[in-house]
Short mmCIF file of C-alpha atoms and ligand atoms in Angstrom, two decimals:
data_model
loop_
_atom_site.label_atom_id
_atom_site.label_comp_id
_atom_site.label_asym_id
_atom_site.label_seq_id
_atom_site.Cartn_x
_atom_site.Cartn_y
_atom_site.Cartn_z
CA MET A 1 -8.87 -103.62 33.02
CA PHE A 2 -7.93 -100.98 31.21
CA ILE A 3 -4.42 -100.94 32.64
CA VAL A 4 -3.92 -104.69 32.46
CA VAL A 5 -4.74 -104.65 28.61
CA LEU A 6 -2.06 -101.93 28.32
CA LEU A 7 0.00 -103.74 30.44
CA LEU A 8 -0.17 -106.64 28.29
CA ALA A 9 -0.10 -104.71 25.00
CA PHE A 10 3.42 -103.28 26.28
CA ILE A 11 4.79 -106.74 26.96
CA VAL A 12 3.68 -107.98 23.45
CA VAL A 13 5.11 -104.82 21.80
CA TYR A 14 8.38 -105.16 23.92
CA TYR A 15 8.54 -109.17 23.42
CA PHE A 16 8.32 -108.58 19.71
CA GLY A 17 9.67 -105.54 18.83
CA VAL A 18 12.08 -104.07 21.23
CA ASN A 19 15.29 -104.90 19.11
CA ARG A 20 13.75 -103.39 16.10
CA ILE A 21 12.38 -100.35 17.80
CA LEU A 22 16.06 -99.76 19.16
CA GLY A 23 17.65 -101.03 16.07
CA LEU A 24 19.63 -103.79 17.81
CA PRO A 25 20.14 -107.15 15.45
CA PRO A 26 17.40 -109.72 16.32
CA GLY A 27 17.34 -112.09 18.83
CA PRO A 28 15.09 -114.40 21.02
CA PRO A 29 12.21 -111.99 22.49
CA PRO A 30 12.85 -110.61 25.75
CA LEU A 31 10.37 -109.72 28.66
CA PRO A 32 10.48 -106.20 30.11
CA LEU A 33 12.79 -106.38 33.22
CA ILE A 34 14.11 -109.70 33.07
CA GLY A 35 15.13 -109.88 29.58
CA ASN A 36 15.95 -113.62 28.36
CA MET A 37 17.31 -114.47 31.64
CA LEU A 38 14.30 -116.90 31.98
CA SER A 39 16.23 -119.11 29.24
CA PHE A 40 19.57 -118.98 30.69
CA ASP A 41 21.43 -122.39 30.63
CA TRP A 42 25.04 -122.61 32.11
CA GLU A 43 25.70 -124.52 29.00
CA ILE A 44 26.10 -120.93 27.66
CA ASP A 45 27.59 -121.81 24.19
CA LYS A 46 25.47 -124.50 23.59
CA MET A 47 22.57 -121.98 24.32
CA LEU A 48 24.08 -119.37 22.30
CA LEU A 49 24.71 -121.71 19.17
CA ALA A 50 21.00 -122.32 19.28
CA TRP A 51 20.35 -118.76 19.03
CA LYS A 52 22.77 -118.22 16.39
CA ALA A 53 21.30 -121.12 14.13
CA LYS A 54 17.99 -119.09 14.56
CA TYR A 55 18.66 -115.49 14.23
CA GLY A 56 22.16 -115.34 12.50
CA ARG A 57 26.05 -114.90 13.32
CA VAL A 58 25.15 -111.44 15.12
CA PHE A 59 22.29 -111.39 17.57
CA THR A 60 20.90 -109.63 20.77
CA VAL A 61 20.44 -111.10 23.93
CA TRP A 62 18.90 -109.51 26.78
CA MET A 63 20.44 -110.42 30.31
CA PRO A 64 18.68 -108.26 31.50
CA PHE A 65 20.49 -105.21 29.69
CA PRO A 66 20.83 -105.78 25.75
CA MET A 67 24.00 -107.18 24.48
CA VAL A 68 25.07 -107.85 21.00
CA VAL A 69 26.53 -111.42 20.70
CA ILE A 70 29.42 -112.26 18.24
CA GLY A 71 30.35 -115.75 17.98
CA ASP A 72 31.75 -116.00 14.52
CA HIS A 73 35.12 -116.25 13.74
CA LYS A 74 35.25 -113.95 10.53
CA VAL A 75 33.13 -111.63 11.91
CA LEU A 76 35.20 -111.15 15.16
CA GLN A 77 38.28 -110.68 13.09
CA GLU A 78 36.64 -108.33 10.80
CA HIS A 79 35.50 -106.01 13.34
CA LEU A 80 37.11 -106.90 16.68
CA VAL A 81 40.39 -107.19 15.22
CA LYS A 82 40.24 -104.70 12.21
CA ASP A 83 38.53 -101.83 14.39
CA GLY A 84 40.08 -102.73 17.78
CA ASP A 85 39.86 -99.08 19.15
CA VAL A 86 36.08 -98.88 18.37
CA PHE A 87 35.68 -101.83 20.84
CA LEU A 88 37.92 -101.07 23.28
CA GLY A 89 35.63 -100.09 25.87
CA ARG A 90 33.94 -102.35 28.45
CA LYS A 91 30.67 -102.59 29.97
CA ASN A 92 31.70 -102.54 33.33
CA PRO A 93 30.09 -103.97 36.44
CA GLU A 94 30.23 -100.58 38.09
CA GLN A 95 28.21 -101.19 41.28
CA VAL A 96 30.44 -104.48 42.02
CA MET A 97 33.50 -102.21 41.36
CA ASP A 98 32.18 -99.46 43.65
CA ILE A 99 31.65 -102.16 46.11
CA THR A 100 34.81 -104.12 46.19
CA PHE A 101 37.32 -101.29 45.20
CA GLY A 102 35.48 -97.87 45.78
CA GLY A 103 35.34 -97.00 41.92
CA LEU A 104 36.11 -98.23 38.26
CA TYR A 105 40.15 -99.03 38.74
CA GLY A 106 42.26 -102.06 37.66
CA LEU A 107 43.32 -103.67 34.72
CA GLY A 108 39.95 -105.31 33.00
CA PHE A 109 36.98 -103.11 34.67
CA GLU A 110 38.94 -99.75 34.76
CA ASP A 111 37.16 -96.58 33.74
CA ASN A 112 36.90 -96.54 29.61
CA SER A 113 38.79 -93.14 29.74
CA MET A 114 41.99 -94.77 31.24
CA VAL A 115 42.03 -97.97 29.49
CA LYS A 116 44.64 -97.00 26.82
CA GLU A 117 47.09 -95.65 29.36
CA GLN A 118 46.93 -98.55 32.16
CA ARG A 119 46.78 -101.34 29.64
CA LYS A 120 50.17 -100.01 27.72
CA PHE A 121 51.62 -99.40 31.08
CA ALA A 122 50.77 -102.66 32.38
CA LEU A 123 52.09 -104.58 29.13
CA ARG A 124 55.15 -102.05 29.05
CA SER A 125 55.96 -103.09 33.00
CA LEU A 126 55.19 -106.58 32.81
CA HIS A 127 57.72 -107.27 29.96
CA GLU A 128 60.22 -104.78 31.40
CA SER A 129 59.99 -106.68 34.90
CA GLY A 130 60.50 -110.15 33.33
CA MET A 131 57.23 -111.60 32.05
CA GLY A 132 58.54 -113.79 28.98
CA SER A 133 62.18 -113.70 30.37
CA VAL A 134 64.07 -117.08 30.97
CA ALA A 135 64.52 -115.53 34.68
CA LEU A 136 60.63 -116.01 35.22
CA GLU A 137 60.80 -119.65 33.39
CA GLU A 138 63.27 -120.68 36.05
CA ILE A 139 60.72 -119.95 38.87
CA VAL A 140 57.98 -121.98 36.88
CA HIS A 141 60.62 -124.82 36.38
CA HIS A 142 61.35 -124.39 40.50
CA PHE A 143 57.54 -124.94 41.19
CA ALA A 144 56.93 -127.70 38.53
CA GLU A 145 59.78 -129.48 39.84
CA GLU A 146 58.71 -128.82 43.51
CA ILE A 147 55.31 -130.52 42.46
CA VAL A 148 56.73 -133.29 40.41
CA ALA A 149 58.91 -134.30 43.65
CA ARG A 150 55.55 -134.53 45.96
CA TRP A 151 53.70 -136.44 43.47
CA ARG A 152 56.35 -138.90 42.95
CA LYS A 153 55.54 -139.83 46.59
CA THR A 154 51.98 -140.41 46.58
CA GLY A 155 52.30 -144.19 45.94
CA ASP A 156 48.67 -145.72 45.53
CA SER A 157 47.10 -142.94 46.93
CA ALA A 158 44.22 -141.10 44.87
CA VAL A 159 45.35 -137.50 44.32
CA ASP A 160 43.51 -134.03 43.75
CA VAL A 161 46.16 -132.52 41.89
CA THR A 162 44.57 -128.93 42.29
CA GLU A 163 46.13 -127.48 45.29
CA ASN A 164 49.56 -128.12 44.31
CA ILE A 165 48.84 -126.49 40.82
CA MET A 166 47.33 -123.67 42.74
CA ARG A 167 50.11 -123.01 44.78
CA ALA A 168 52.59 -122.91 41.98
CA VAL A 169 50.75 -120.82 39.84
CA GLY A 170 49.49 -118.34 42.64
CA ASN A 171 53.40 -118.33 43.59
CA ILE A 172 53.91 -117.41 39.79
CA VAL A 173 51.70 -114.56 39.61
CA TRP A 174 52.57 -113.05 43.05
CA TYR A 175 55.85 -113.12 41.66
CA VAL A 176 54.93 -110.95 38.56
CA ILE A 177 52.72 -108.67 40.94
CA PHE A 178 55.25 -108.24 43.95
CA GLY A 179 58.84 -109.54 42.90
CA ILE A 180 58.73 -112.43 45.57
CA THR A 181 57.86 -116.12 45.92
CA LEU A 182 56.55 -117.48 49.13
CA GLU A 183 57.34 -120.71 50.63
CA PHE A 184 55.27 -123.57 48.83
CA ASP A 185 53.48 -124.69 52.11
CA ASN A 186 52.95 -121.02 52.96
CA THR A 187 49.10 -120.53 53.58
CA VAL A 188 48.74 -116.98 52.35
CA LEU A 189 47.98 -117.45 48.85
CA VAL A 190 45.34 -120.49 49.78
CA LYS A 191 43.76 -118.03 52.15
CA TYR A 192 43.57 -115.07 49.74
CA ARG A 193 42.54 -117.37 47.00
CA GLN A 194 39.71 -118.58 49.64
CA LEU A 195 38.36 -115.18 50.09
CA GLN A 196 38.15 -114.71 46.17
CA GLN A 197 35.89 -117.93 46.32
CA ASP A 198 33.68 -116.50 49.30
CA MET A 199 32.97 -113.71 46.98
CA LEU A 200 31.14 -115.73 44.08
CA PRO A 201 27.91 -116.86 45.77
CA TYR A 202 27.44 -112.82 46.23
CA LEU A 203 28.74 -111.85 42.96
CA GLY A 204 26.67 -114.71 41.25
CA GLY A 205 23.52 -113.89 43.57
CA PRO A 206 20.36 -112.33 41.88
CA PHE A 207 20.35 -109.21 44.08
CA ILE A 208 24.25 -108.27 42.73
CA MET A 209 22.96 -109.40 39.14
CA PHE A 210 20.11 -106.96 39.11
CA LEU A 211 22.14 -104.12 40.93
CA GLU A 212 23.77 -103.56 37.48
CA THR A 213 20.87 -102.66 35.66
CA PHE A 214 18.70 -101.15 38.51
CA PRO A 215 21.31 -99.56 40.70
CA VAL A 216 18.47 -97.91 42.71
CA LEU A 217 18.23 -101.38 44.40
CA ARG A 218 21.31 -100.63 46.85
CA LYS A 219 18.88 -98.44 48.90
CA PHE A 220 16.82 -101.70 49.50
CA GLU A 221 19.69 -103.79 50.10
CA PHE A 222 18.40 -104.34 53.90
CA LEU A 223 15.46 -106.21 52.26
CA PHE A 224 17.98 -108.68 50.54
CA GLY A 225 19.78 -110.14 53.39
CA SER A 226 22.72 -107.17 52.91
CA PRO A 227 24.60 -109.00 50.14
CA VAL A 228 26.25 -105.49 49.68
CA SER A 229 27.84 -105.76 52.93
CA LYS A 230 28.88 -108.86 53.14
CA LEU A 231 30.63 -108.21 49.71
CA ARG A 232 32.20 -105.34 51.17
CA ALA A 233 33.41 -106.97 54.12
CA ILE A 234 35.01 -109.80 52.31
CA SER A 235 36.62 -107.70 49.74
CA THR A 236 38.17 -105.54 52.37
CA GLU A 237 39.76 -108.55 54.10
CA SER A 238 41.03 -109.72 50.90
CA ASN A 239 42.56 -106.18 49.62
CA ASN A 240 44.38 -106.09 52.97
CA TYR A 241 46.23 -108.95 51.66
CA LEU A 242 47.34 -107.06 48.64
CA LYS A 243 47.90 -103.77 50.83
CA GLU A 244 50.16 -105.81 53.11
CA ALA A 245 52.14 -107.19 50.14
CA ILE A 246 52.39 -103.45 48.46
CA ALA A 247 53.48 -102.24 51.83
CA THR A 248 56.58 -104.89 51.94
CA VAL A 249 57.49 -103.86 48.55
CA GLU A 250 57.47 -100.00 49.22
CA LYS A 251 59.75 -100.91 52.14
CA SER A 252 62.82 -102.22 49.81
CA PHE A 253 61.76 -99.96 46.81
CA ASN A 254 64.31 -98.13 45.24
CA ALA A 255 63.52 -96.09 42.67
CA ASP A 256 67.10 -96.09 40.98
CA ASP A 257 66.92 -99.78 40.25
CA LYS A 258 65.14 -101.20 37.38
CA PRO A 259 61.71 -102.48 38.52
CA SER A 260 61.54 -106.06 39.38
CA CYS A 261 57.82 -106.40 39.15
CA TYR A 262 54.50 -104.74 38.52
CA ILE A 263 54.33 -102.66 41.64
CA GLU A 264 57.81 -101.58 41.68
CA ALA A 265 57.03 -100.28 38.07
CA PHE A 266 54.10 -98.46 39.47
CA LEU A 267 55.59 -96.94 42.17
CA ALA A 268 58.80 -95.76 40.08
CA GLU A 269 55.93 -94.09 37.66
CA SER A 270 54.22 -92.60 40.22
CA LYS A 271 57.53 -90.98 42.03
CA LYS A 272 58.68 -89.80 38.50
CA ARG A 273 55.57 -88.07 38.13
CA GLU A 274 55.89 -86.57 41.47
CA GLU A 275 59.33 -85.35 40.86
CA GLN A 276 58.38 -83.83 37.43
CA GLY A 277 55.61 -82.28 39.12
CA ILE A 278 53.22 -83.89 36.66
CA GLU A 279 49.73 -84.77 38.04
CA LYS A 280 49.97 -88.60 39.33
CA GLY A 281 46.49 -89.16 37.52
CA ASN A 282 45.95 -92.79 37.23
CA TYR A 283 48.85 -93.78 39.12
CA ASN A 284 47.37 -93.41 42.69
CA TYR A 285 47.29 -96.04 45.33
CA ASP A 286 43.62 -97.22 44.67
CA GLN A 287 44.45 -98.11 40.87
CA MET A 288 47.65 -99.97 42.19
CA VAL A 289 45.51 -102.01 44.42
CA ALA A 290 42.95 -102.97 42.18
CA SER A 291 45.59 -103.47 39.17
CA ALA A 292 47.09 -106.24 41.64
CA ALA A 293 43.82 -107.99 42.31
CA SER A 294 43.12 -107.75 38.70
CA LEU A 295 46.36 -109.68 37.62
CA TRP A 296 45.80 -112.34 40.50
CA GLY A 297 42.15 -112.60 39.37
CA ALA A 298 42.50 -112.82 35.91
CA GLY A 299 46.15 -115.03 36.20
CA LEU A 300 45.02 -117.59 38.65
CA GLU A 301 41.88 -119.88 37.95
CA THR A 302 42.15 -119.54 34.40
CA THR A 303 45.82 -121.09 34.30
CA VAL A 304 45.13 -123.46 37.42
CA SER A 305 42.20 -124.56 35.27
CA ILE A 306 43.65 -125.14 31.91
CA VAL A 307 46.62 -127.14 33.52
CA ARG A 308 44.18 -129.36 35.72
CA LEU A 309 42.49 -129.96 32.45
CA CYS A 310 45.75 -131.12 30.83
CA ILE A 311 45.88 -133.98 33.51
CA LEU A 312 42.26 -134.84 33.43
CA GLU A 313 42.62 -135.32 29.30
CA LEU A 314 45.84 -137.39 30.04
CA VAL A 315 44.19 -139.80 32.11
CA ASN A 316 41.26 -140.10 29.65
CA HIS A 317 43.50 -140.21 26.75
CA PRO A 318 46.37 -142.82 27.55
CA ASP A 319 47.31 -142.66 23.81
CA ALA A 320 47.97 -139.00 23.86
CA GLN A 321 49.65 -139.20 27.05
CA ARG A 322 52.13 -142.18 25.57
CA LYS A 323 52.55 -139.74 22.46
CA LEU A 324 53.60 -136.67 24.42
CA GLN A 325 56.23 -138.89 26.37
CA LYS A 326 57.69 -140.52 23.51
CA GLU A 327 58.01 -137.30 21.78
CA ILE A 328 59.58 -135.68 25.02
CA ASP A 329 61.85 -138.98 25.48
CA GLU A 330 63.14 -138.79 21.93
CA VAL A 331 63.56 -134.82 21.54
CA ILE A 332 64.60 -133.87 25.16
CA GLY A 333 65.46 -137.24 27.16
CA LYS A 334 65.49 -136.64 30.66
CA ARG A 335 67.13 -132.78 30.48
CA ARG A 336 65.04 -129.98 31.74
CA ILE A 337 62.86 -128.90 29.30
CA ARG A 338 62.94 -125.22 28.07
CA HIS A 339 60.39 -123.13 26.43
CA ALA A 340 62.45 -122.91 23.25
CA ASP A 341 62.18 -126.81 22.79
CA LEU A 342 58.56 -126.36 21.76
CA LYS A 343 59.35 -125.78 18.22
CA GLN A 344 60.73 -129.16 18.34
CA LEU A 345 57.48 -130.82 20.07
CA PRO A 346 54.54 -130.36 17.76
CA TYR A 347 52.65 -133.21 19.71
CA ILE A 348 52.73 -130.95 22.91
CA SER A 349 51.74 -127.89 21.26
CA ALA A 350 48.88 -129.73 19.56
CA PHE A 351 47.61 -131.38 22.94
CA VAL A 352 47.86 -127.82 24.64
CA GLU A 353 45.86 -126.06 21.80
CA GLU A 354 43.17 -128.83 21.88
CA VAL A 355 42.77 -128.39 25.82
CA PHE A 356 42.44 -124.47 25.04
CA ARG A 357 39.92 -125.47 22.44
CA VAL A 358 37.63 -127.47 24.80
CA GLY A 359 38.66 -125.70 27.90
CA ASN A 360 36.83 -122.43 27.54
CA VAL A 361 37.78 -120.75 30.75
CA LEU A 362 35.31 -118.06 30.58
CA PRO A 363 32.00 -119.12 29.89
CA ILE A 364 30.94 -115.48 29.23
CA ASN A 365 33.76 -113.31 28.26
CA PHE A 366 34.15 -110.21 29.31
CA LEU A 367 31.89 -107.67 27.99
CA ARG A 368 33.00 -104.90 25.56
CA GLN A 369 31.34 -101.39 24.78
CA THR A 370 31.48 -99.49 21.55
CA MET A 371 33.51 -96.57 21.65
CA GLN A 372 31.94 -94.77 18.82
CA ASP A 373 28.95 -95.60 16.32
CA THR A 374 29.99 -98.17 13.96
CA GLU A 375 28.33 -101.39 11.79
CA VAL A 376 29.07 -105.04 12.59
CA ASP A 377 28.02 -107.12 9.85
CA GLY A 378 25.94 -104.87 8.30
CA TRP A 379 24.08 -104.06 11.38
CA PRO A 380 24.43 -100.26 12.53
CA ILE A 381 25.65 -100.48 16.21
CA ARG A 382 25.52 -96.99 18.35
CA ALA A 383 28.46 -95.90 20.60
CA GLY A 384 28.11 -97.23 24.12
CA THR A 385 26.53 -100.51 22.76
CA THR A 386 27.39 -103.78 24.81
CA ILE A 387 29.42 -106.40 22.83
CA LEU A 388 29.74 -110.12 23.89
CA PRO A 389 32.83 -111.40 21.57
CA GLN A 390 32.09 -115.07 22.63
CA PHE A 391 34.78 -116.59 20.90
CA SER A 392 34.77 -119.53 22.76
CA MET A 393 31.35 -120.57 20.54
CA VAL A 394 33.49 -120.90 17.66
CA HIS A 395 35.39 -123.43 19.45
CA SER A 396 32.24 -125.58 20.06
CA ASP A 397 30.77 -124.78 16.70
CA PRO A 398 29.90 -128.03 14.84
CA ALA A 399 30.12 -125.84 11.50
CA GLU A 400 33.70 -124.99 12.53
CA PHE A 401 34.99 -128.47 14.21
CA GLU A 402 33.84 -131.78 13.38
CA ARG A 403 32.62 -133.72 16.20
CA PRO A 404 33.81 -130.56 18.62
CA ASP A 405 33.01 -132.40 21.91
CA PHE A 406 35.60 -134.81 21.01
CA PHE A 407 39.01 -134.30 22.38
CA CYS A 408 41.49 -134.81 19.78
CA PRO A 409 45.01 -133.34 19.39
CA GLU A 410 45.80 -134.75 15.91
CA ARG A 411 43.18 -132.10 14.49
CA HIS A 412 46.07 -129.73 14.72
CA ILE A 413 48.91 -132.09 13.11
CA ASN A 414 49.65 -131.99 9.57
CA GLU A 415 50.34 -134.84 7.33
CA GLU A 416 54.22 -133.97 7.97
CA GLY A 417 53.69 -134.43 11.54
CA GLN A 418 53.73 -130.54 12.25
CA PHE A 419 51.65 -128.54 14.19
CA VAL A 420 49.51 -125.98 12.54
CA LYS A 421 48.18 -123.03 14.72
CA ASP A 422 44.31 -122.64 13.80
CA PRO A 423 43.34 -118.87 13.84
CA ARG A 424 39.94 -119.96 14.87
CA ILE A 425 41.34 -121.17 18.39
CA THR A 426 41.58 -118.11 20.37
CA PRO A 427 41.64 -118.73 24.04
CA PHE A 428 42.78 -115.54 24.96
CA SER A 429 40.32 -113.56 22.77
CA VAL A 430 40.81 -110.98 20.23
CA GLY A 431 41.38 -107.67 19.68
CA LYS A 432 42.80 -104.58 21.74
CA ARG A 433 41.34 -106.21 25.02
CA SER A 434 42.65 -109.58 24.61
CA CYS A 435 44.36 -111.33 27.55
CA LEU A 436 47.54 -109.37 28.90
CA GLY A 437 49.17 -112.50 30.47
CA GLU A 438 48.93 -114.35 27.39
CA THR A 439 52.84 -115.05 27.13
CA LEU A 440 53.04 -115.78 30.77
CA ALA A 441 50.29 -118.16 30.73
CA LYS A 442 51.37 -120.01 27.54
CA MET A 443 54.81 -120.28 29.09
CA GLU A 444 53.34 -121.71 32.51
CA ILE A 445 51.10 -124.24 30.90
CA PHE A 446 53.98 -125.78 28.66
CA VAL A 447 56.54 -125.99 31.19
CA MET A 448 54.32 -127.45 33.93
CA LEU A 449 52.55 -129.97 31.47
CA ALA A 450 56.24 -130.93 30.24
CA ALA A 451 57.82 -131.35 33.39
CA PHE A 452 54.89 -133.47 34.70
CA VAL A 453 54.41 -136.19 31.83
CA GLN A 454 58.26 -136.20 31.48
CA ASN A 455 58.55 -137.50 35.13
CA CYS A 456 55.29 -139.02 35.85
CA ASN A 457 52.25 -141.23 34.64
CA PHE A 458 48.81 -140.25 35.37
CA VAL A 459 46.16 -143.23 35.69
CA PRO A 460 42.75 -143.69 36.84
CA VAL A 461 41.99 -144.47 40.53
CA ASN A 462 39.95 -147.58 39.01
CA LYS A 463 39.77 -148.96 35.77
CA VAL A 464 37.31 -146.10 34.55
CA PRO A 465 38.99 -142.83 33.88
CA PRO A 466 37.05 -139.70 35.65
CA ALA A 467 34.42 -137.98 33.70
CA ILE A 468 35.16 -134.65 32.26
CA GLU A 469 32.46 -132.65 33.76
CA PHE A 470 32.84 -128.88 33.96
CA VAL A 471 31.60 -126.54 36.91
CA ASN A 472 30.55 -123.05 35.34
CA THR A 473 30.60 -119.94 37.81
CA PHE A 474 32.53 -116.76 36.59
CA GLY A 475 34.85 -119.22 35.28
CA ARG A 476 34.67 -122.70 33.96
CA ALA A 477 36.66 -125.61 35.16
CA ALA A 478 36.89 -129.33 35.32
CA ALA A 479 34.64 -131.02 38.43
CA PRO A 480 36.85 -132.18 41.09
CA PHE A 481 38.74 -135.50 40.22
CA LEU A 482 41.05 -137.87 41.67
CA VAL A 483 43.75 -139.70 39.75
CA LYS A 484 47.01 -141.95 40.81
CA ILE A 485 50.38 -140.53 39.93
CA GLN A 486 53.08 -143.07 39.27
CA PRO A 487 56.72 -141.97 38.92
CA ARG A 488 58.54 -142.51 35.48
CA ASN A 489 62.01 -143.65 35.79
C1 LIG B 501 45.09 -120.05 30.41
C2 LIG B 501 45.17 -118.88 30.99
C3 LIG B 501 44.60 -117.45 30.59
C4 LIG B 501 43.23 -117.41 29.69
C5 LIG B 501 42.66 -118.50 28.86
C6 LIG B 501 43.00 -116.08 29.75
C7 LIG B 501 42.06 -115.66 29.07
C8 LIG B 501 41.57 -114.15 29.19
C9 LIG B 501 40.32 -113.45 28.40
C10 LIG B 501 39.50 -114.49 27.47
C11 LIG B 501 40.50 -112.44 28.45
C12 LIG B 501 39.33 -111.36 28.17
C13 LIG B 501 39.47 -110.62 26.93
C14 LIG B 501 38.49 -109.89 26.38
O1 LIG B 501 37.79 -108.99 27.02
O2 LIG B 501 38.00 -110.23 25.35
C15 LIG B 501 41.32 -112.10 29.49
C16 LIG B 501 41.62 -110.77 30.12
C17 LIG B 501 42.75 -110.69 30.79
N1 LIG B 501 43.63 -111.49 31.48
FE1 LIG B 501 43.92 -113.40 30.48
N2 LIG B 501 43.99 -115.26 30.72
C18 LIG B 501 44.85 -115.86 31.05
C19 LIG B 501 45.71 -115.74 32.06
C20 LIG B 501 46.09 -114.74 32.33
C21 LIG B 501 47.36 -114.38 33.17
C22 LIG B 501 48.37 -115.16 33.38
C23 LIG B 501 47.16 -113.05 33.50
C24 LIG B 501 48.28 -112.38 34.06
C25 LIG B 501 48.86 -112.42 35.08
C26 LIG B 501 45.99 -112.67 32.60
C27 LIG B 501 45.67 -111.25 32.70
C28 LIG B 501 44.49 -110.77 31.95
C29 LIG B 501 44.05 -109.09 32.36
C30 LIG B 501 44.74 -108.14 33.06
C31 LIG B 501 43.03 -109.30 31.45
C32 LIG B 501 42.23 -107.79 31.36
C33 LIG B 501 42.59 -107.35 29.88
C34 LIG B 501 41.84 -106.00 29.67
O3 LIG B 501 41.09 -105.71 29.83
O4 LIG B 501 42.48 -104.88 28.78
N3 LIG B 501 45.35 -113.67 32.30
N4 LIG B 501 42.21 -113.24 29.74
#
């Protein structure tokens, strides 16, 4: 009896007082072990906005470990941008990284001690080997035109646009990593992508989710149907695709040539260190494989998701589609559209900005970790605290955007008809861990969308356009939909 009373007293104190005792900002009361997980809803931003209304613009949520949520534009700018180095760390999924890559490697979930060096190297090498270049834009055009040619032949059929977009975006990321593209119908990328999808049920399963908080559970995996060994088997198979591609780059690699992709730049740095007798440090094979996986993982589904959503919005908003086509017809005509033309195309900029606002491709942003003691909005925050910079909450906050669920590119057009960039819309996040591929993603999305509407009309299969519904897992994407594609003259 005494133990039961003690246990109940502990639960009550924990429920009402744990945030205060730990000096964390207030938030929904958590339960021991499971935190706020019972309240979890995949409509994450709606759930978080309700808590923001109740607890303030900085609050604590336990999933099941505590994280300080920032979903306010001003606070994000004031702290994550101005104090970038303080918010540089990640709360890394250490167990998942150990199972899939043998440790904290890659770009995104690397060890916090190597983030500055590896991020700087990746940014420099991606730019030196062509990210943002006209040559890469040519490749995007090539794939956009291949898709247009295929779609223009689809006649009266109902088309799922996903696979063609995936093949194009997948090839572009592959090119950035390995310096080659594959034939459009080559199945390697489709198979590799399928393996990533096969991992999702295990990654999202309760056992793996709890493993991060209670690593001791790994000893009892036999009780849970061995999700760890299944995850390890799939990731070994998928890493083998990357290892084969790396081996091909190694065969033709010449250290005297300018690197043409991320892997060549990595090999060059590693060789330089070897020749100079410097410790190879983080320029090792495991880091190279995991970085390739990070670039693919971060660059594929995100971009595919936004391009698909552009098409879904076009079908749902025929007026917007006509405006885009009119703008392109008047400014560009029939010639190939260049990324540099964007300045003269305010409506397409506004359309993409609005897709970014409603798209929110990461339902929960990557978690950060404070590198030193600091304060956020008046709350003292200790080094090592997990931070969730949930910028997407800003995008769907009715206090920031009138009728946030309503898709309206005109929000971003001023009275003079010019596009006005809204600083509150930050789909690539903010601060020193923001997206590494922003330049590439924006160029891909613009070039593809422009080529698609210049050459095709997207119309509903029936009279009513497909519903705009989202499927949330680790990424957020529009549910499968079909459209009809009519060639424009
Ligand atoms: C529409 C497309 C994309 C969107 C919306 C997007 C968005 C994001 C977001 C929100 C983050 C997390 C930032 C944070 O921690 O706060 C991120 C990280 C990252 N993205 Fe992207 N991304 C896109 C495309 C790409 C592409 C094309 C690449 C490269 C090929 C890429 C590479 C990365 C990497 C490596 C990181 C981890 C950065 C770090 O941890 O320092 N992303 N991205």
